[in-house]
Structures are given as C-alpha cells and as structure tokens.
XYZ file of C-alpha atoms in Angstrom:
357
model
C 162.651 145.404 32.168
C 162.947 141.645 32.590
C 160.991 140.221 35.506
C 162.163 137.188 37.452
C 160.098 135.164 39.927
C 161.151 133.435 43.111
C 159.312 131.505 45.815
C 161.031 131.015 49.153
C 159.392 129.040 51.944
C 161.886 129.536 54.755
C 160.870 131.812 57.618
C 164.513 132.487 58.484
C 165.603 135.888 57.091
C 169.270 134.930 56.706
C 168.386 131.781 54.804
C 165.980 133.768 52.625
C 168.657 136.365 51.879
C 171.184 133.658 51.055
C 168.740 132.086 48.614
C 168.212 135.460 46.948
C 171.912 136.176 46.666
C 172.759 132.703 45.412
C 170.008 132.559 42.784
C 170.334 136.150 41.605
C 173.892 137.140 42.489
C 174.593 138.559 39.033
C 171.485 140.723 39.171
C 172.217 141.943 42.703
C 175.754 142.965 41.702
C 174.619 144.596 38.459
C 171.839 146.681 40.004
C 174.098 147.804 42.843
C 176.713 149.019 40.381
C 174.096 150.800 38.273
C 172.874 152.694 41.326
C 176.393 153.557 42.453
C 177.069 154.944 38.973
C 173.769 156.862 39.100
C 174.637 158.466 42.426
C 178.010 159.511 40.998
C 176.327 161.153 37.995
C 174.116 163.065 40.441
C 177.208 164.344 42.207
C 177.060 162.236 45.379
C 180.629 161.193 46.295
C 181.201 157.480 46.789
C 182.185 157.946 50.416
C 178.962 159.875 51.049
C 176.914 157.100 49.435
C 178.561 154.553 51.697
C 178.019 156.729 54.765
C 174.313 157.164 54.019
C 173.861 153.483 53.165
C 175.505 152.387 56.394
C 173.487 154.872 58.467
C 170.232 153.699 56.939
C 171.254 150.081 57.368
C 172.019 150.699 61.041
C 168.606 152.339 61.425
C 167.040 149.332 59.709
C 168.878 146.911 61.981
C 167.602 148.722 65.063
C 164.034 148.858 63.713
C 163.684 145.514 61.887
C 166.719 143.277 62.534
C 165.424 140.480 60.327
C 165.312 142.681 57.243
C 168.883 143.844 57.871
C 169.987 140.229 58.244
C 168.229 139.308 55.005
C 170.061 142.096 53.167
C 173.446 141.121 54.616
C 172.964 137.449 53.796
C 171.977 138.367 50.239
C 175.147 140.440 49.865
C 177.335 137.690 51.291
C 175.858 135.068 48.960
C 176.161 137.413 45.971
C 179.809 138.125 46.856
C 179.363 141.877 47.139
C 180.055 144.279 49.986
C 177.112 144.582 52.343
C 176.956 148.372 52.166
C 176.517 148.232 48.392
C 173.340 146.156 48.674
C 172.250 148.420 51.529
C 172.726 151.392 49.174
C 170.108 149.949 46.825
C 167.781 149.321 49.740
C 168.318 152.920 50.847
C 168.376 154.453 47.372
C 165.423 156.734 48.205
C 167.217 157.963 51.322
C 170.373 158.686 49.315
C 168.419 160.455 46.586
C 166.653 162.516 49.270
C 169.930 164.314 49.902
C 170.025 165.488 46.272
C 167.921 168.275 44.744
C 164.514 166.828 43.746
C 164.357 166.052 40.055
C 162.129 164.184 37.649
C 159.084 164.393 35.459
C 157.368 161.259 36.718
C 157.273 158.670 39.484
C 154.114 156.605 39.707
C 150.342 157.009 39.575
C 148.018 154.987 41.822
C 144.234 154.568 41.612
C 142.347 152.622 44.277
C 138.604 151.990 44.495
C 137.876 150.546 47.926
C 134.293 151.063 49.090
C 133.710 149.634 52.564
C 132.543 146.019 52.406
C 133.935 145.344 48.936
C 137.200 143.901 47.699
C 139.388 146.809 46.541
C 140.179 147.320 42.870
C 143.634 148.805 42.354
C 146.059 149.748 39.611
C 149.377 151.564 39.616
C 152.061 152.587 37.164
C 155.657 152.419 38.343
C 157.750 155.074 36.607
C 161.519 155.063 36.906
C 164.774 155.117 34.951
C 164.987 151.990 32.827
C 168.792 152.086 32.852
C 168.670 151.384 36.625
C 166.287 148.443 36.479
C 167.104 146.143 33.557
C 165.837 143.288 35.745
C 163.522 143.114 38.757
C 161.894 140.543 41.011
C 158.491 139.129 41.892
C 159.023 137.334 45.210
C 156.666 135.053 47.135
C 157.906 134.609 50.688
C 156.872 133.489 54.169
C 157.812 135.965 56.912
C 156.361 133.538 59.472
C 154.498 130.245 59.503
C 151.057 130.572 57.942
C 151.789 133.940 56.308
C 152.365 134.558 52.593
C 153.629 137.779 51.045
C 153.860 138.435 47.320
C 155.725 141.527 46.193
C 157.438 143.335 43.373
C 160.809 144.920 44.101
C 164.252 145.759 42.788
C 167.193 143.489 43.495
C 168.642 144.697 46.785
C 165.508 146.449 48.059
C 163.427 144.799 50.788
C 160.094 145.519 49.132
C 157.917 147.966 47.244
C 154.434 146.993 46.001
C 152.689 143.859 47.206
C 149.978 141.905 48.974
C 149.737 139.461 51.871
C 147.542 136.481 52.737
C 145.742 138.475 55.431
C 144.122 140.471 52.640
C 146.218 143.632 52.842
C 148.076 145.319 50.001
C 150.500 148.229 49.601
C 151.059 150.628 46.704
C 154.083 152.937 46.628
C 154.548 156.562 45.449
C 157.551 158.748 46.149
C 157.001 162.216 47.643
C 159.268 165.227 48.144
C 159.392 167.342 51.302
C 161.590 170.185 52.494
C 162.612 168.042 55.459
C 163.993 165.228 53.273
C 167.589 164.325 53.952
C 167.155 165.251 57.623
C 169.009 168.556 57.270
C 171.751 166.937 55.225
C 172.485 164.074 57.607
C 170.197 161.431 56.095
C 170.229 157.819 57.129
C 166.664 157.042 58.230
C 164.888 153.710 58.030
C 164.541 152.859 54.312
C 161.000 153.520 53.109
C 161.132 150.380 50.967
C 161.717 148.382 54.145
C 158.674 150.018 55.757
C 156.515 148.835 52.857
C 157.926 145.341 53.293
C 157.420 145.241 57.053
C 153.785 146.321 56.652
C 153.264 143.386 54.294
C 155.093 141.048 56.666
C 153.297 142.107 59.835
C 150.050 144.031 59.285
C 146.530 142.644 58.867
C 144.628 145.951 59.151
C 144.969 149.628 58.340
C 145.552 150.390 62.012
C 148.349 147.825 62.212
C 149.936 149.233 59.034
C 149.814 152.710 60.566
C 151.444 151.408 63.742
C 154.297 149.903 61.730
C 154.837 153.052 59.671
C 154.638 155.423 62.629
C 157.287 153.451 64.531
C 159.991 154.227 61.931
C 162.124 157.361 61.815
C 162.532 158.281 58.146
C 164.793 160.657 56.238
C 162.879 160.496 52.930
C 159.252 161.010 51.961
C 156.895 158.431 50.467
C 153.215 157.573 50.265
C 152.240 154.013 51.114
C 148.661 153.397 50.023
C 147.269 150.539 52.088
C 144.168 148.586 51.048
C 142.381 145.767 52.862
C 140.141 142.906 51.809
C 137.116 144.322 53.636
C 137.331 147.560 51.722
C 138.614 150.902 52.839
C 141.966 152.409 52.010
C 144.315 155.087 53.238
C 147.549 156.652 52.049
C 150.173 156.886 54.762
C 152.212 159.952 53.815
C 155.610 159.650 55.478
C 158.206 162.383 55.798
C 160.890 163.405 58.304
C 158.453 166.166 59.341
C 155.791 163.650 60.356
C 153.222 161.155 59.143
C 149.726 161.917 57.837
C 146.833 159.587 57.045
C 144.798 160.391 53.934
C 141.646 158.235 53.819
C 139.646 157.255 50.763
C 136.796 159.604 49.911
C 133.134 158.895 50.650
C 132.789 156.809 47.472
C 135.874 154.740 48.280
C 138.318 156.409 45.882
C 141.914 157.166 46.704
C 144.138 158.619 43.984
C 147.819 159.395 44.491
C 150.677 160.623 42.361
C 153.749 162.430 43.726
C 152.605 165.402 45.760
C 151.300 165.482 49.309
C 147.532 165.335 49.710
C 147.631 166.205 53.409
C 147.421 169.986 53.786
C 149.827 170.142 56.708
C 152.638 168.203 55.083
C 151.731 169.739 51.746
C 152.966 173.084 53.047
C 156.482 171.645 52.836
C 156.042 169.937 49.469
C 159.037 170.441 47.152
C 157.945 168.276 44.232
C 160.101 169.169 41.198
C 158.768 171.952 39.002
C 158.974 169.725 35.924
C 156.962 166.924 37.536
C 153.714 165.874 35.884
C 152.208 164.927 39.254
C 149.356 167.472 39.147
C 148.498 166.601 35.552
C 148.509 162.877 36.304
C 146.353 163.354 39.410
C 143.833 165.348 37.376
C 143.861 162.590 34.747
C 143.067 159.971 37.403
C 140.082 162.006 38.552
C 138.844 162.165 34.963
C 139.071 158.441 34.196
C 138.125 156.900 37.537
C 134.397 156.625 36.828
C 135.090 154.131 34.026
C 137.191 151.719 36.122
C 134.959 150.053 38.771
C 133.917 146.489 38.073
C 136.443 145.864 35.312
C 138.830 142.939 35.070
C 142.444 143.894 35.907
C 143.613 144.270 32.296
C 140.551 146.288 31.354
C 141.029 148.442 34.433
C 144.582 149.196 33.365
C 143.381 150.070 29.885
C 140.699 152.341 31.367
C 143.422 154.115 33.336
C 144.541 155.613 30.028
C 141.099 156.980 29.141
C 140.394 158.276 25.664
C 144.036 159.347 25.263
C 145.134 155.711 25.071
C 148.873 155.390 24.481
C 149.229 159.166 24.691
C 147.829 159.350 28.228
C 149.996 161.232 30.713
C 150.171 158.091 32.869
C 152.000 156.280 30.046
C 155.502 157.664 30.389
C 158.105 157.011 27.733
C 161.772 158.018 27.830
C 162.753 161.237 26.071
C 165.780 160.263 23.991
C 166.782 163.927 23.737
C 167.616 163.977 27.450
C 170.578 162.505 29.285
C 170.048 158.851 30.296
C 169.696 159.686 34.001
C 166.920 162.180 33.133
C 164.872 159.738 31.072
C 161.700 158.420 32.703
C 159.470 155.588 31.598
C 156.571 153.512 32.884
C 158.377 150.259 33.593
C 155.488 148.410 35.231
C 151.696 148.375 35.369
C 150.496 146.528 38.462
C 147.277 145.750 40.310
C 146.665 143.988 43.624
C 144.044 141.317 44.272
C 143.922 141.297 48.066
C 141.044 138.812 48.033
C 143.222 136.132 46.409
C 146.685 137.287 47.483
C 147.730 137.880 43.888
C 149.502 140.475 41.759
C 148.468 141.299 38.190
C 151.289 142.873 36.216
C 152.841 143.846 32.926
C 156.359 145.116 32.373
C 155.115 148.029 30.303
C 152.633 150.882 30.070
C 148.915 150.444 30.854
C 147.856 151.027 27.255
C 149.822 147.910 26.268
C 147.469 145.714 28.297
C 144.931 145.942 25.445
C 147.244 143.761 23.334
C 149.434 141.977 25.882
C 147.125 141.559 28.861
C 148.364 141.138 32.425
C 150.133 138.163 33.937
C 149.230 136.931 37.425
C 151.691 136.135 40.210
C-alpha cells in the first residue's frame, strides 16, 4: 500500500473536497472502481450498490451536511459520479448486507491509565487489492482545530487524532442486526469516526456524537484522550454500548463485541481469528507500557515475532477477495497530535521503524 499525505487548511468542506478530488482524482476513481468490482464479486448487484450508497449518503447529509458536501465536491473534482464516491464512504454499510466473511480485520491495544498520556497501537487488516493507495490527511474542520487521520480515498475518516488531545481507533464488528433487516443505508461508520475527530474533545462528547447517528453496520470506535482513560464505543443497529478500559487502564479490541448485551447478537465469521488475536493481546500487553512507538509495535508481536497472529499475510491459495493482510501498523500520540505509522506488519518495525505524521 502506497501512502500519500495532504495538508488542507480551509475550513470549508466543499473547498476541502475539491482539493482532495483535484489532487488525487486518479486515486479516487481507481479505489471506487475496485470497490464496485469487489461488491460485484460478492454478489451485490450494481443497482443495489447504488441504492445503498445513495441511502447512506442521504443519511449522512441529514446527520452531517458538511461531510456529505465534502464527498460530493471530491467526486465532482475527480470527475466521477457522486454515488460512486459515496459507495466507498459507505463500503461497510454495503458489506453489512452480505454474509459476514473474513479471517481478520484489525487488532487494537490501548494503555490509558487515568492521568497519563495514552499509549496505543493498532493493526489495520484488509484486502490489499482494494487499497493500493491510501491517504494521511491533516485538515482543519474549524478555525483553531487540527485533525490528522488515516483513511481510504473516498472515505471520510478512519483512524486519527485531533489537537484537543483525542484519538480514535477503528475495528469492524458483526451483529445480527447489520443491514437493518436488508434495507441498509445508515450513517456511514467511517463518517462517525471522522465527526468525532472533528467535533469531540472528551469521551462524553465522542459518545454524544456516536449516539446521535442511526447506523446500519457495526463497528467499535475506541476513543482515547490526553488525560488518560479510554472507552470503546460499540455501535450496531441494535444499539450502542460503552466498554471502558479496565482498572489498570487497558482496553483491547479485535472484531467481536465485548459488551455482553450486544455480544448476544454477535455474528463474527466462524473463520475469524478475532478470539485468538484478543487472547494474544492479553498475553503481550504487559511488555508494552513505556516503550517508544516502534518498540511498542514490535512488542505487539511478542515472542512469535513475524509469525504472530496479529501479523496477517495474504494466503495466495485463496481467491483475491478472500486474501487478508496487515496493511498498516499505526499508533496515536494524542499529546502531540501525531500519528506513527508503517505500511506493513508490526514485526517489520524492528527493521523499518515508524514514520510520524
């Protein structure tokens, strides 16, 4: 995965979107086509993809008009139909209407004792054929506010940090209510992550943002703040649950619900490694506090090193759309509004280190 960087200073969402679409029009068009092809392979008819994308975009416009305007302006500048960019932004909502599938999808470890700056690290696991290129974007949602985030071209946000000292990690979840009984079309969960970064200074404010959105797909947004403390906001069409850090300040998340109530409706794929990865995080966490970001990422692997379950590599024996890999290792420095990252697996940080954005 090739990572691009962009800094925009405008506070106008349409101008920001136009800058994105002008600078990265080729990438926006390419990623949109890759996702449309992916949906077709999964058996979602093109007209159904457009219907779901337009429903989610309408929900986004009602909930956060500026983010919808940013998406539309990006599409216009990139010379692509607006619904196609919206389909990337709502890719989780479209996938939520398909049978859950996949062996991986992100592992997050946060150490956030109250009164201390959190120490975080996450792997982002996905299909490399869908994300040949991605974006690190520094933006200003309003005067005096800075947001730095990692995302896919066409998606409003994903993982990031803001200048108020708040950060967001992102893990997909699977619930029986996903797809809203086949209708779909809720507010895109990627846009919820973005709006939290744009607007929230505290855990309570992040919860208020998340609870105001009607979703049709499930996701965990792990929110950390500069003063310590962390909570995973587990979103699903069946409701929202708050999972706080434990007494020591640890919060570990993979791809199953931690809340018992929502967990009763968990439909994580049978071939998922979520339980194994969560157990691995519990095993290695004691070695991570106090380490520099690259060393923390290395410690995430534990004694298994490159063979750790959190280092996913594509299985060439499977069809391309069934191949999973760890495309990104990322940590958030909420004290300095910075992202530490590597386009690769955490074991590779021993040789390659982490870059800072």
